[in-house]
Coordinates of C-alpha atoms and ligand atoms in Angstrom, one line a residue:
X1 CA 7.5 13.7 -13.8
X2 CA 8.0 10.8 -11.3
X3 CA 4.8 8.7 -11.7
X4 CA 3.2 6.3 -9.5
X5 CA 0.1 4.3 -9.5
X6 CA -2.0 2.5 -6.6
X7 CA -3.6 -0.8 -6.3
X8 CA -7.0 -0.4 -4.1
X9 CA -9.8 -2.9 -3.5
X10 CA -11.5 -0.8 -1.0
X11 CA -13.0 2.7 0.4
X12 CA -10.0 4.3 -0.7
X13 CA -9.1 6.3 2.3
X14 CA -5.2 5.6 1.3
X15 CA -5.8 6.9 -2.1
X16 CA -7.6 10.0 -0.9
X17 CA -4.8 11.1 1.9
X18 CA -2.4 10.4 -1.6
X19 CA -4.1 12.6 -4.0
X20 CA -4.9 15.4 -1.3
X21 CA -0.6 15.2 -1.2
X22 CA -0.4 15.4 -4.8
X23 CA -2.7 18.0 -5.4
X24 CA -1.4 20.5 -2.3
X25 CA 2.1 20.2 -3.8
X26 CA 3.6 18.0 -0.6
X27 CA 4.4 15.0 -3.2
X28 CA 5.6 15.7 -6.2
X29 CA 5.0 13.4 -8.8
X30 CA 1.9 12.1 -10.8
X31 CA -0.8 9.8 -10.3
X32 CA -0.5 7.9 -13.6
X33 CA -3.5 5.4 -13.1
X34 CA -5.4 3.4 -9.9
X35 CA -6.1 -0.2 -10.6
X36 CA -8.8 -1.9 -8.9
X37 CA -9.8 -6.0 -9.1
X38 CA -13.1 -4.6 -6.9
X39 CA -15.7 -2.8 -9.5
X40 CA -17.5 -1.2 -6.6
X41 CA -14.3 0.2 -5.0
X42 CA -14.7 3.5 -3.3
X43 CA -10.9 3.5 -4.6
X44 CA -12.4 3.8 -8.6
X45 CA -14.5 6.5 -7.6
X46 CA -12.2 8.6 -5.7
X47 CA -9.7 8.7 -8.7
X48 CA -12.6 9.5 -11.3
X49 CA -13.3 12.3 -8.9
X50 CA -9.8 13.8 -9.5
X51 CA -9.5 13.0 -13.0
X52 CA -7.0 10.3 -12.3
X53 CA -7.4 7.1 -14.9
X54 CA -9.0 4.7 -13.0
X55 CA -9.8 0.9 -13.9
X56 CA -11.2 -2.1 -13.2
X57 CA -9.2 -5.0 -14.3
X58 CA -10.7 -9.0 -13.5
X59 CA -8.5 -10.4 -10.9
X60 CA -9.9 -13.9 -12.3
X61 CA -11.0 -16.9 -10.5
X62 CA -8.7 -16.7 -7.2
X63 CA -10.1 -14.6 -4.1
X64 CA -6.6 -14.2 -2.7
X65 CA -4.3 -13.5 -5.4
X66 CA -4.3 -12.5 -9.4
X67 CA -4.6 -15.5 -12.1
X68 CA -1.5 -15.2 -13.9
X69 CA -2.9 -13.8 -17.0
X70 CA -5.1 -10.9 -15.1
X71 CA -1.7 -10.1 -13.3
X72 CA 0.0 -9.6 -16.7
X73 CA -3.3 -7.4 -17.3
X74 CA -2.3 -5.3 -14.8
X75 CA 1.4 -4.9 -15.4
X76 CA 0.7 -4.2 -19.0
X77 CA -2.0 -1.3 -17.8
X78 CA 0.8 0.0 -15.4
X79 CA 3.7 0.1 -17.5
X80 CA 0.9 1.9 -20.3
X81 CA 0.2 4.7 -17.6
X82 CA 4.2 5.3 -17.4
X83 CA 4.2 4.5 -14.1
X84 CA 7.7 3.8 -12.1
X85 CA 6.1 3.1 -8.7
X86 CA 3.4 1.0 -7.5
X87 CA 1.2 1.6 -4.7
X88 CA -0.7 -1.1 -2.5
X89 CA -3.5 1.0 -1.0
X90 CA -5.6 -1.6 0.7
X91 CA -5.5 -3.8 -2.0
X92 CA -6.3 -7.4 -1.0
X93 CA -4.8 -10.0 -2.9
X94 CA -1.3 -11.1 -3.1
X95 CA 0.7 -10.5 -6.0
X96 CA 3.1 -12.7 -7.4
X97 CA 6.1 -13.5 -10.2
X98 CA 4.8 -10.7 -13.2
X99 CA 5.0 -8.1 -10.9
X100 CA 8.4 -8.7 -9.3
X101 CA 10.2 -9.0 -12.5
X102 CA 8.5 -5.8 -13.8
X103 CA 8.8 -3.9 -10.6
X104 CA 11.7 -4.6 -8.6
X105 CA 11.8 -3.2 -5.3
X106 CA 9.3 -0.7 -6.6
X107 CA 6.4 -2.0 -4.6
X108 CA 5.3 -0.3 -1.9
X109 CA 2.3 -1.6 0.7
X110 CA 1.0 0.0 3.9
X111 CA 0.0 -2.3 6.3
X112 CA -1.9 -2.1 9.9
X113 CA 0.2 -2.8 12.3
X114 CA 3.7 -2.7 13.4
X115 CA 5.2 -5.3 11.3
X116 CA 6.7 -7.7 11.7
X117 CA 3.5 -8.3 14.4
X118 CA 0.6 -9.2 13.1
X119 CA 1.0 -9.8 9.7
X120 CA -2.4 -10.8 7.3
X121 CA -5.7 -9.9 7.4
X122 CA -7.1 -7.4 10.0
X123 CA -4.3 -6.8 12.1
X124 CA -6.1 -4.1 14.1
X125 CA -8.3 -6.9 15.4
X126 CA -5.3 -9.3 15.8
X127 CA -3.8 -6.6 18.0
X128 CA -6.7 -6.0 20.3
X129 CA -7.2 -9.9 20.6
X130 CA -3.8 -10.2 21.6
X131 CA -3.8 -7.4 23.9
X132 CA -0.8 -5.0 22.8
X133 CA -0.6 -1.5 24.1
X134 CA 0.8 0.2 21.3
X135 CA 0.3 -1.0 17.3
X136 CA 0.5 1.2 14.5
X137 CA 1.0 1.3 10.6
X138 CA 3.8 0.0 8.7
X139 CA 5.2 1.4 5.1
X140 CA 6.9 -1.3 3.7
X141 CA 8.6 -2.5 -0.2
X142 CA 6.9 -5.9 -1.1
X143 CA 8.4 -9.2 -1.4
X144 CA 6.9 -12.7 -2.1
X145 CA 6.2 -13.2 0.8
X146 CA 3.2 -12.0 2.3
X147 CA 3.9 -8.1 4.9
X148 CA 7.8 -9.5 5.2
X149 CA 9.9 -6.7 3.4
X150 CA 12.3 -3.7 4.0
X151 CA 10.6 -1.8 6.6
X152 CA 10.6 2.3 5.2
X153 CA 8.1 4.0 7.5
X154 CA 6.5 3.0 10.6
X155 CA 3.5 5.1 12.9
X156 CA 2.9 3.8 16.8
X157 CA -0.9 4.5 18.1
X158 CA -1.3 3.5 21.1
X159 CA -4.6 1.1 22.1
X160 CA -7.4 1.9 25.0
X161 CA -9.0 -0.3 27.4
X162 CA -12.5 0.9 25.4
X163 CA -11.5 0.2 22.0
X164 CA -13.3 -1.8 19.5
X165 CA -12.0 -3.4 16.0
X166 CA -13.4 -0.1 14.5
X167 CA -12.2 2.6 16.8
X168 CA -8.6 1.4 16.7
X169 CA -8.5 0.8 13.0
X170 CA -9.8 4.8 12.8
X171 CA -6.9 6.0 14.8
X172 CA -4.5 3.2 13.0
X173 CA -6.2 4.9 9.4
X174 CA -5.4 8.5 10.4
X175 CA -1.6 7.6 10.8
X176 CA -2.0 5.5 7.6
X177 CA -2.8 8.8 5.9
X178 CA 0.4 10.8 7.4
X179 CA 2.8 8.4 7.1
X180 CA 2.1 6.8 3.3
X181 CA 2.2 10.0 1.8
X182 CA 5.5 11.0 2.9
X183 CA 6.9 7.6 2.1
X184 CA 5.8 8.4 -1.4
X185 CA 7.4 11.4 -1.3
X186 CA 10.5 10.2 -0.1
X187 CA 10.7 7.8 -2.5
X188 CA 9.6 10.4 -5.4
X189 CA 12.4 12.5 -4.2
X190 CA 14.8 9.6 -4.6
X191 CA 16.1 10.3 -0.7
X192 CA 16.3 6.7 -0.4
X193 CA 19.6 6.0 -0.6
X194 CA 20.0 2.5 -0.2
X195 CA 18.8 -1.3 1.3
X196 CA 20.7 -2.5 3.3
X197 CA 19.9 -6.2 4.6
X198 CA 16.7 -5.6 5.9
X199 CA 17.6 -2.1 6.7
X200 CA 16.4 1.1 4.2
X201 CA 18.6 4.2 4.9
X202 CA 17.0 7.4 4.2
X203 CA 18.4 10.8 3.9
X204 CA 17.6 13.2 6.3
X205 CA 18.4 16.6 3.8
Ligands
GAR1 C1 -5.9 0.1 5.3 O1 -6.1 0.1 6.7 C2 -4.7 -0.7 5.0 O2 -3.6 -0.6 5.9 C3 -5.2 -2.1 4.9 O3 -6.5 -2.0 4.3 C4 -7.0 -0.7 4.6 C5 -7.5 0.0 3.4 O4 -8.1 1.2 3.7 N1 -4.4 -3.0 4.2 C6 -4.2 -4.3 4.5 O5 -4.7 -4.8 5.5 C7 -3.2 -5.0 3.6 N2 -2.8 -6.3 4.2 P1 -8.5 2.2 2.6 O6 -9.2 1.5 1.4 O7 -9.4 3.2 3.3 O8 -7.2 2.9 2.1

């Protein structure tokens, strides 16, 4: 069976819309491991809740990306747990060289916000700052560089005059949780045909 596995630092809300979409049957493929460089992540918990592997591998001595021989850690620990997709599920660190040798255009990140605006860190808050109307979530394959690659699946919510950080990044979450599982299951089903340039054609069926 098609296996994937997800990278998550955090509450886990990603990782809980996922397995809710593996277990009902919508996605169909496995959850072969979730990786975690957080050993408090909600993340760890969620996937010990559903029987789903789940470790905690030292990210080393970098708070924004993996030393290189953690990141090896974790491709080793991937490719162990059969897994032919990864999944960034609010995982916060940049990954680098390992990972794209290993996993060619098999990474897959959500992101908050309608790329290619507001790329980084909190891009709900970026949005309200800047004062957009709509924003949204963004399922995209991972490059080097940081929230820059092949766009698959996008989500518009739109923002309110009385919206804080919080309330915006709710709505932004609920679309998070609609729109990543299908990517995966799009992906699972192999109806992505093809990349072209910048642009990933998909097939309707
Ligand atoms: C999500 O909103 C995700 O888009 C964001 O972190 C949150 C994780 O939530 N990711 C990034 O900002 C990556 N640059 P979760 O732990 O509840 O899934």
């Amino acid at each position: 069976m098609f296996t994937i596995g997800i990278l998550a630092s955090g509450k886990g809300s990603n990782l809980q819309a996922i397995v809710k979409h593996v277990q009902n049957g919508f996605i169909n493929a496995k959850i072969g491991v979730v990786i975690s460089d957080n050993p408090d992540a909600g993340a760890l918990e969620i996937a010990r809740s559903a029987g789903i592997p789940a470790v905690y591998i030292e990210p080393g001595k970098y708070r924004t990306f993996l030393e290189n021989h953690q990141e090896k850690k974790y491709v080793e620990c991937l490719k162990q747990h059969g897994v032919e997709l990864v999944c960034l599920a609010g995982f916060m660190r940049v990954i680098k060289k390992n990972f794209f040798r290993e996993y060619q255009n098999r990474i897959i990140n959500i992101h908050p916000s309608l790329l290619p605006s507001f790329r980084g860190l909190e891009a709900w808050k970026q949005a309200l700052d800047y004062g957009v109307r709509f924003t949204g979530c963004t399922v995209h394959f991972v490059e080097e560089d940081i929230d820059t690659g092949p766009i698959i699946l996008q989500a518009v919510v739109a923002v309110f005059d009385d919206d804080t950080p919080e309330t915006l990044h709710q709505r932004i979450q609920e679309k998070e949780h609609v729109i990543y599982p299908l990517a995966i299951k799009i992906i699972s089903e192999n109806r992505l045909i093809r990349i072209e340039g910048r642009r990933v054609i998909i097939d309707e069926m």
